[in-house]
Short mmCIF file of C-alpha atoms (C1' of nucleotides) in Angstrom, two decimals:
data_model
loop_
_atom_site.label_atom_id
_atom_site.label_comp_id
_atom_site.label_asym_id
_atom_site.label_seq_id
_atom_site.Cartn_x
_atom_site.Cartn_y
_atom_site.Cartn_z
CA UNK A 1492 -13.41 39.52 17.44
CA UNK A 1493 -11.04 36.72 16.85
CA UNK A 1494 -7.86 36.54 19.41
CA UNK A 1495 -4.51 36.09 17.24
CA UNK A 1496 -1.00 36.45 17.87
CA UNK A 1497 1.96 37.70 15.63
CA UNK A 1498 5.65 36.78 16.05
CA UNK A 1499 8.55 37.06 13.95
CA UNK A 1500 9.79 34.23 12.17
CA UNK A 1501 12.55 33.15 9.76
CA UNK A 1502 13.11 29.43 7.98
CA UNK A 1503 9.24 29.42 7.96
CA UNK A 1504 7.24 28.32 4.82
CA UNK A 1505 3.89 27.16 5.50
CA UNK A 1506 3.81 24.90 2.57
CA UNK A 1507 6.96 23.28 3.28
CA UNK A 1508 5.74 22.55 7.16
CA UNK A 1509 2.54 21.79 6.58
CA UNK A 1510 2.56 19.74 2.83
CA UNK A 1511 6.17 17.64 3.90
CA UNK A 1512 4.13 14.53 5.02
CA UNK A 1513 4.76 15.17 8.83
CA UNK A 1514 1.43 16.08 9.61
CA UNK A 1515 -2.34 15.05 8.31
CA UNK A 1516 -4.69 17.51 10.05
CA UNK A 1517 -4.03 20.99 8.07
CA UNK A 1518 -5.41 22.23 5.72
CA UNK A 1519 -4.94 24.76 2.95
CA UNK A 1520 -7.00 27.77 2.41
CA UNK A 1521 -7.93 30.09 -0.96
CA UNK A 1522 -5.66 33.07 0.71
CA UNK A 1523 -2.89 30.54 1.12
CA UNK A 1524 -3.38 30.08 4.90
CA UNK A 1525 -3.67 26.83 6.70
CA UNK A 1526 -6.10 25.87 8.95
CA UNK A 1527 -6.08 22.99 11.47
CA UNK A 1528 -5.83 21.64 14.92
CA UNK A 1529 -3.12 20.82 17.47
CA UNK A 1530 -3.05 19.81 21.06
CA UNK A 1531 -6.83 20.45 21.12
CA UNK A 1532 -6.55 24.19 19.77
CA UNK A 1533 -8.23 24.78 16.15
CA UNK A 1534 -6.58 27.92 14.40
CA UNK A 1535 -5.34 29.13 11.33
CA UNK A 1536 -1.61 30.39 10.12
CA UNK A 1537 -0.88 33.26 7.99
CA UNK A 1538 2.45 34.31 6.90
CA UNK A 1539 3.52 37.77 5.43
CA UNK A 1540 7.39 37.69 3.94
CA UNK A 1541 9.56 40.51 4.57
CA UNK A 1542 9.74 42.87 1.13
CA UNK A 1543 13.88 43.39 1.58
CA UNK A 1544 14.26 39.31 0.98
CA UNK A 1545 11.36 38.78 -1.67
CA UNK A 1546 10.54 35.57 1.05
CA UNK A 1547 14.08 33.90 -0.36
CA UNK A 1548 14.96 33.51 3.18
CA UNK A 1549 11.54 32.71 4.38
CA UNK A 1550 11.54 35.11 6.96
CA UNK A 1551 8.36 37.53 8.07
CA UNK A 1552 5.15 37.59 10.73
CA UNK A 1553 3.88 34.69 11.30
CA UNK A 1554 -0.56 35.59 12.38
CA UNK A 1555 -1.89 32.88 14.18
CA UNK A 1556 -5.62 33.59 14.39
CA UNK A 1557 -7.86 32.16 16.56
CA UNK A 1558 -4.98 31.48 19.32
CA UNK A 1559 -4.93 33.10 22.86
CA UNK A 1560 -2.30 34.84 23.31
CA UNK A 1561 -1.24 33.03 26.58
CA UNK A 1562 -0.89 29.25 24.10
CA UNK A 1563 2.07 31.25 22.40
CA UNK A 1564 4.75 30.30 25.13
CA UNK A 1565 2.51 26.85 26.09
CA UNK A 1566 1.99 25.60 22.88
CA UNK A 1567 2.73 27.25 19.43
CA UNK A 1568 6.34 28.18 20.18
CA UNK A 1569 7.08 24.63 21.11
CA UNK A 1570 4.76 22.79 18.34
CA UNK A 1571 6.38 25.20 15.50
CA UNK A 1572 10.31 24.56 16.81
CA UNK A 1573 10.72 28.07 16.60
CA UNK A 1574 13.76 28.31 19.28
CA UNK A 1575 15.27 26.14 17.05
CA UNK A 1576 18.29 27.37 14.44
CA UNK A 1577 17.30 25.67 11.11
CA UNK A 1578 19.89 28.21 9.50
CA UNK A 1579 22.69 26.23 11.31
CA UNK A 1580 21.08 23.32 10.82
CA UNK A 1581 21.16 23.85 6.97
CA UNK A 1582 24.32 25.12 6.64
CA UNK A 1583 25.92 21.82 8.50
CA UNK A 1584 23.67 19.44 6.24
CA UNK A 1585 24.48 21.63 3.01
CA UNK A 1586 27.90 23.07 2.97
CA UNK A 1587 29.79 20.26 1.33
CA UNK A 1588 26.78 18.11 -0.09
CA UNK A 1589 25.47 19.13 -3.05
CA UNK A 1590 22.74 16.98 -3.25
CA UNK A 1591 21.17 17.66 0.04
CA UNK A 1592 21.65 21.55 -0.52
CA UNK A 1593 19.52 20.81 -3.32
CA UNK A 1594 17.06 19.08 -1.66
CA UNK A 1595 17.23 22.49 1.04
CA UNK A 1596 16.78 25.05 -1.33
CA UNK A 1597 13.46 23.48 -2.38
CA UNK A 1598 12.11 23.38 1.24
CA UNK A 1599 13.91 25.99 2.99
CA UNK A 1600 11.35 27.21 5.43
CA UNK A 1601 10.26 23.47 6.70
CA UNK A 1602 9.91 23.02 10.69
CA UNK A 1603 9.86 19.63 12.39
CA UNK A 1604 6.64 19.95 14.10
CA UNK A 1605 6.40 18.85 17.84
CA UNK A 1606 3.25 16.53 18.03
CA UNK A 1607 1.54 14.75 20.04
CA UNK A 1608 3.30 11.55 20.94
CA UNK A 1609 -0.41 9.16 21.01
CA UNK A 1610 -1.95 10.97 17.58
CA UNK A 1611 1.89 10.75 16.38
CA UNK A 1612 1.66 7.06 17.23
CA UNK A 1613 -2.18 6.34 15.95
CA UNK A 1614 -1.88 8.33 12.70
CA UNK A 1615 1.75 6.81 11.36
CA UNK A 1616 0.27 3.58 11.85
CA UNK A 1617 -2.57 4.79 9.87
CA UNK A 1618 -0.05 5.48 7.58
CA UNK A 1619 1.42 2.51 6.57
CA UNK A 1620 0.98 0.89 3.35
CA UNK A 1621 -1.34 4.39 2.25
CA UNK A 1622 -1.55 7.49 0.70
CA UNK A 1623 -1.64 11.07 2.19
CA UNK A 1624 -4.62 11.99 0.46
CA UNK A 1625 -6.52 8.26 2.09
CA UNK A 1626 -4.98 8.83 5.43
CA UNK A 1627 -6.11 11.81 5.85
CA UNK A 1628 -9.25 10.57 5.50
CA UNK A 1629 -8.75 8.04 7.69
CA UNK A 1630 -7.54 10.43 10.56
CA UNK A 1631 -10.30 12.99 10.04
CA UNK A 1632 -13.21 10.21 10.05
CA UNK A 1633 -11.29 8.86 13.59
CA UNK A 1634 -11.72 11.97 14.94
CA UNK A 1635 -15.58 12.74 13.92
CA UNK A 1636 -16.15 9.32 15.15
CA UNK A 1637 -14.28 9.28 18.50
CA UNK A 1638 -12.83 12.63 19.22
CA UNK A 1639 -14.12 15.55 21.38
CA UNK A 1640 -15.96 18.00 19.49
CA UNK A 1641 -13.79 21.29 20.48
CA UNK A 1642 -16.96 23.28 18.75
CA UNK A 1643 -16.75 25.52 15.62
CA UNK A 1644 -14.26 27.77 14.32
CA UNK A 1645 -14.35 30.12 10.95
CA UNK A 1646 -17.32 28.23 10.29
CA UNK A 1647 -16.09 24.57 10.38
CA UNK A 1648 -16.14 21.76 13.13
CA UNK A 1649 -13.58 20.78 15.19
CA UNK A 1650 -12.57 17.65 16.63
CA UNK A 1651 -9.42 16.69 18.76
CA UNK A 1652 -7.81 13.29 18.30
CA UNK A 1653 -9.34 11.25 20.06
CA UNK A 1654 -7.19 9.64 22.90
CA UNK A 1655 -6.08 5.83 23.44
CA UNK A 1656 -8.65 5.47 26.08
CA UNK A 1657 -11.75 6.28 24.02
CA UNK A 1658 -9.81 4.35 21.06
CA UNK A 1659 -9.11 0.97 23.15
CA UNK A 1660 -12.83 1.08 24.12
CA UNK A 1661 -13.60 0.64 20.26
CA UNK A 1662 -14.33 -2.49 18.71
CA UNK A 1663 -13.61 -3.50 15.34
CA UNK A 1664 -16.96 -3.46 14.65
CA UNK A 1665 -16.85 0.22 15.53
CA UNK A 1666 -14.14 1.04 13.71
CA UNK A 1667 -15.20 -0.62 10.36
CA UNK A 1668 -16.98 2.88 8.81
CA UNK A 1669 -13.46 4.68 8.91
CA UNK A 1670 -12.32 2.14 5.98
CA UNK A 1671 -9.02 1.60 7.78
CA UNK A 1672 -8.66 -1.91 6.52
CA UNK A 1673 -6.12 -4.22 8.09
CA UNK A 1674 -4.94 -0.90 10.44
CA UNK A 1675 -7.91 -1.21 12.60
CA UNK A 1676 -6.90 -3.94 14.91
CA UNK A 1677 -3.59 -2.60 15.31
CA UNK A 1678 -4.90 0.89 16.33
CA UNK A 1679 -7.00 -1.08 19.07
CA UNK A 1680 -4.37 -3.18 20.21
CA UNK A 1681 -1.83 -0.24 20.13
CA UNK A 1682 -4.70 1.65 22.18
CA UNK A 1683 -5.12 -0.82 24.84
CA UNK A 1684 -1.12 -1.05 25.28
CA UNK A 1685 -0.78 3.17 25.74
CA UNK A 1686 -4.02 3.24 27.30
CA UNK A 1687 -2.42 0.86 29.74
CA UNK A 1688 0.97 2.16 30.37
CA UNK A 1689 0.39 5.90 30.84
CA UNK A 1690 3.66 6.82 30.80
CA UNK A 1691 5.06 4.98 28.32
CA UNK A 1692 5.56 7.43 25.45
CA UNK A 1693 6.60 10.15 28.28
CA UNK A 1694 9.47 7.95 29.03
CA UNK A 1695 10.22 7.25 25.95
CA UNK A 1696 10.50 11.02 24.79
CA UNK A 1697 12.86 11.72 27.99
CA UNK A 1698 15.12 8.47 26.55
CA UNK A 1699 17.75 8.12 23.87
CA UNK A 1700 16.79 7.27 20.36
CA UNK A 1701 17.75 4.19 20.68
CA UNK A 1702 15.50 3.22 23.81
CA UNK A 1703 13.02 4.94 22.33
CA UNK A 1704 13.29 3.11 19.22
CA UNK A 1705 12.84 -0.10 21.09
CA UNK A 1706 10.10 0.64 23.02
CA UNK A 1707 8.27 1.69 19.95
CA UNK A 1708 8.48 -1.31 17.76
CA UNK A 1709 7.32 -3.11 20.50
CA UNK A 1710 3.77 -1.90 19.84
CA UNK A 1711 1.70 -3.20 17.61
CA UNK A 1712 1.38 -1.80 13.74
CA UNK A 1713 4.74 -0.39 14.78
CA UNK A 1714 7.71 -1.61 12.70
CA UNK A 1715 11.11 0.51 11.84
CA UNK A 1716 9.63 2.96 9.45
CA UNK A 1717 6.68 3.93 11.82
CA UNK A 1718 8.19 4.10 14.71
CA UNK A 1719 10.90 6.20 13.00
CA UNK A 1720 8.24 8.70 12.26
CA UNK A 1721 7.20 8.95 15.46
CA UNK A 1722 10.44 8.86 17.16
CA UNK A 1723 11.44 12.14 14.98
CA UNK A 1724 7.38 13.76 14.96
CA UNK A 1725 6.23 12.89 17.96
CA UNK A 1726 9.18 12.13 20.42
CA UNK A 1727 11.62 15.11 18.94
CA UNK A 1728 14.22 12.76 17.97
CA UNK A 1729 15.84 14.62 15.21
CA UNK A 1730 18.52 11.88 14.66
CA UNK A 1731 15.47 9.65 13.40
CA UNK A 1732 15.71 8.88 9.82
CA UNK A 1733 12.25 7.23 8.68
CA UNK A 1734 13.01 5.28 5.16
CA UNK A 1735 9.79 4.56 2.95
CA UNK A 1736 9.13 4.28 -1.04
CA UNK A 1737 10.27 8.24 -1.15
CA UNK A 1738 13.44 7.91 0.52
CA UNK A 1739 13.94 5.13 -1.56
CA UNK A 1740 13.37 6.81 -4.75
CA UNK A 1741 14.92 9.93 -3.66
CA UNK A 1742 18.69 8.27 -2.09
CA UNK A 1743 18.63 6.36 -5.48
CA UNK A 1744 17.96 9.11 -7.60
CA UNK A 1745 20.44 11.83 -5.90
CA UNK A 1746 22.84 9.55 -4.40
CA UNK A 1747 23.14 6.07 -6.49
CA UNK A 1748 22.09 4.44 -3.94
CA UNK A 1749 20.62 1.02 -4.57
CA UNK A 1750 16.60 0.99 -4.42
CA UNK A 1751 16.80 -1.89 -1.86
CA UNK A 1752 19.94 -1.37 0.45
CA UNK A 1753 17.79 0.07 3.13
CA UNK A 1754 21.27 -0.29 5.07
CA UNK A 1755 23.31 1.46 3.13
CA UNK A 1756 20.76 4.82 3.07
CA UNK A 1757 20.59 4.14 6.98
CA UNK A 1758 24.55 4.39 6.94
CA UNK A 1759 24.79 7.26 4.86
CA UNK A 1760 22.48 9.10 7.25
CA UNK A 1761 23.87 8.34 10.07
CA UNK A 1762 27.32 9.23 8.92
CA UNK A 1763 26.84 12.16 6.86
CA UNK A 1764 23.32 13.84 8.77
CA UNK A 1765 24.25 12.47 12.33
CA UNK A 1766 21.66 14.26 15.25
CA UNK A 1767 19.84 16.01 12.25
CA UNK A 1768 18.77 13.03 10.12
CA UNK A 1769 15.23 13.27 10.46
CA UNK A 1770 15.71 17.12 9.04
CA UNK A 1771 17.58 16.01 6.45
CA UNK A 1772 14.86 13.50 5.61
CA UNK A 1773 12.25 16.11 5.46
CA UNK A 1774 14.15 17.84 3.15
CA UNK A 1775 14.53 14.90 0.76
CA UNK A 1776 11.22 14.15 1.38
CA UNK A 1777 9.67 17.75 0.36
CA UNK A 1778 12.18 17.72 -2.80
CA UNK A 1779 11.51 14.16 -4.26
CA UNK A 1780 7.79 15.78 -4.19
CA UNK A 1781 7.91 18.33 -6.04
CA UNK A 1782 9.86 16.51 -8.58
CA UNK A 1783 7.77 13.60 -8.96
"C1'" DT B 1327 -7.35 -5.46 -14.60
"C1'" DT B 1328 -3.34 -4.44 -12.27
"C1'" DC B 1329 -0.46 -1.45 -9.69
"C1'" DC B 1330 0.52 1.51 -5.92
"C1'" DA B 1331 0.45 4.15 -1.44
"C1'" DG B 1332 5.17 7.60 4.25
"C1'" DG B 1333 4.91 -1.09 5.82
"C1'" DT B 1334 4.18 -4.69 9.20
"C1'" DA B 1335 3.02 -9.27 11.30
"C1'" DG B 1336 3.51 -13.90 10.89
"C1'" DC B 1337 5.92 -17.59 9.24
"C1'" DC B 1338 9.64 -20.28 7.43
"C1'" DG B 1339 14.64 -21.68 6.68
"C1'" DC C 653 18.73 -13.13 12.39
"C1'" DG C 654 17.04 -12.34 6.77
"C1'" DG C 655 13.60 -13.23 3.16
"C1'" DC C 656 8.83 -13.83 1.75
"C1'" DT C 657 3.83 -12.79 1.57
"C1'" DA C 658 -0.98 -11.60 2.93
"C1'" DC C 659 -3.18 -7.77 4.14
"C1'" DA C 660 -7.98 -3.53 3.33
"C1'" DT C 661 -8.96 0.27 0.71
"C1'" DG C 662 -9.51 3.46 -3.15
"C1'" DG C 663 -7.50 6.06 -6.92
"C1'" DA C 664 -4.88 5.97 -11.36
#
DNA sequence: TTCCAGGTAGCCG
DNA sequence: CGGCTACATGGA
């Protein structure tokens, strides 16, 4: 009999968490589920919507199957943001732009996922120059290859990332079957550094945005737009506001924004999102989506 | 064939 | 500093 765990929820769409780009590792099942693996722990999510809202506000029971029910309080609540008031947060981003509550209504129930600062930091470099579909590719075949096999659940294997040490031990040689092209030497390089200074990333995470920012783009593969990502996915820096080819195409779209005045969209963020860029971004980032 | 994908490193002025 | 380009890979 498989453990599982139920909890209340609102601002909670599984599609809007787990198909915004944040995350590579879940996928979707026939019943509308997801499936994947965090922090080591393969489950699946379920959601059932409250009747009296016909799921307009997103809110219901959240199953997590396959979970023990003691990895609630040590993992999910934390990895899912759930202490977290997204309907504040909405309302602040929303209530006098009418672009951005646009961009809301069409992911209401996203969550800024609280990952794992190293596979936060491996995978966006993975990312770079790609496409979801090819990186998460990429990301699986790294963990086959390197990653502890956490054994089988509903039928499929598991593997957990694999960490920096077992990743700075590779060679590009190694590496070559995982088709990551020019990424490969970074990931090594970027290995060796983390692998090196344990505590980087930790001190990063307990620094300002800034600081973190810095430290960051000091690793290799790591430029503004990755280590944005990982700043705002893996370090919970919600004032992070990651600009790539979407963001682009979205700002210029809603806002009139100039395709190549990376500054100005930075600007705008900053002075109209302030500490909950990196939400707003997701939001953009879900809408131009579905659009496209 | 050419273009594109959650860009960055290296180089040049 | 800011601007330019090569870079691996696979799908459209």
């Amino acid at each position: 009999m498989e453990e599982k765990i139920t909890v209340k929820v609102k601002d909670f769409n599984l599609d809007h968490i787990f198909d915004c780009g944040q995350c590579f590792r879940w996928e979707k099942e026939q019943d509308g589920s997801y499936s994947g693996i965090a922090y080591g722990n393969a489950v699946n999510m379920s959601m059932e919507y409250d009747s009296d809202n016909a799921g307009e506000q997103y809110s219901g029971t959240l199953t997590i199957s396959g979970a023990k029910e003691a990895s609630f309080n040590k993992i999910w609540k934390e990895y899912l943001d759930l202490d977290r008031d997204y309907e504040s947060i909405k309302y602040f981003l929303g209530n006098n732009d009418k672009v951005m509550a646009e961009a809301i209504a069409s992911g209401q129930g996203i969550r800024i996922l609280r990952q794992e600062p190293c596979e936060t930091v491996i995978s966006f470099i993975v990312s770079q120059n790609n496409n979801i579909p090819r990186i998460k590719k990429c990301i699986e075949g790294l963990c086959r290859n390197f990653g502890e096999n956490i054994g089988s659940f509903r039928g499929r294997e598991y593997y957990a990332f694999p960490t920096v040490d077992t990743l700075s031990q590779a060679t590009e040689n190694d590496l070559a079957p995982i088709k990551l092209g020019y990424r490969a030497k970074y990931i090594i390089e970027t290995s060796k550094a983390l692998a090196k200074d344990k505590n980087g990333l930790k001190q990063a995470m307990d620094s300002s945005y800034e600081e973190a920012y810095e430290y960051l783009t000091g690793l290799c593969g790591v430029g503004p737009k990755v280590a944005n990502c990982i700043a705002l996915f893996g370090l919970n820096k919600l004032e992070s506001f990651p600009i790539d080819v979407w963001m682009r195409r979205v700002m210029n779209r809603m806002y009139g924004i100039d395709e190549n005045n990376m500054k100005a969209m930075k600007e705008y963020a900053e002075k109209n999102y302030g500490e909950y860029g990196g939400i707003a971004q997701q939001y953009l980032f879900y809408h131009i989506r579905q659009l496209d």
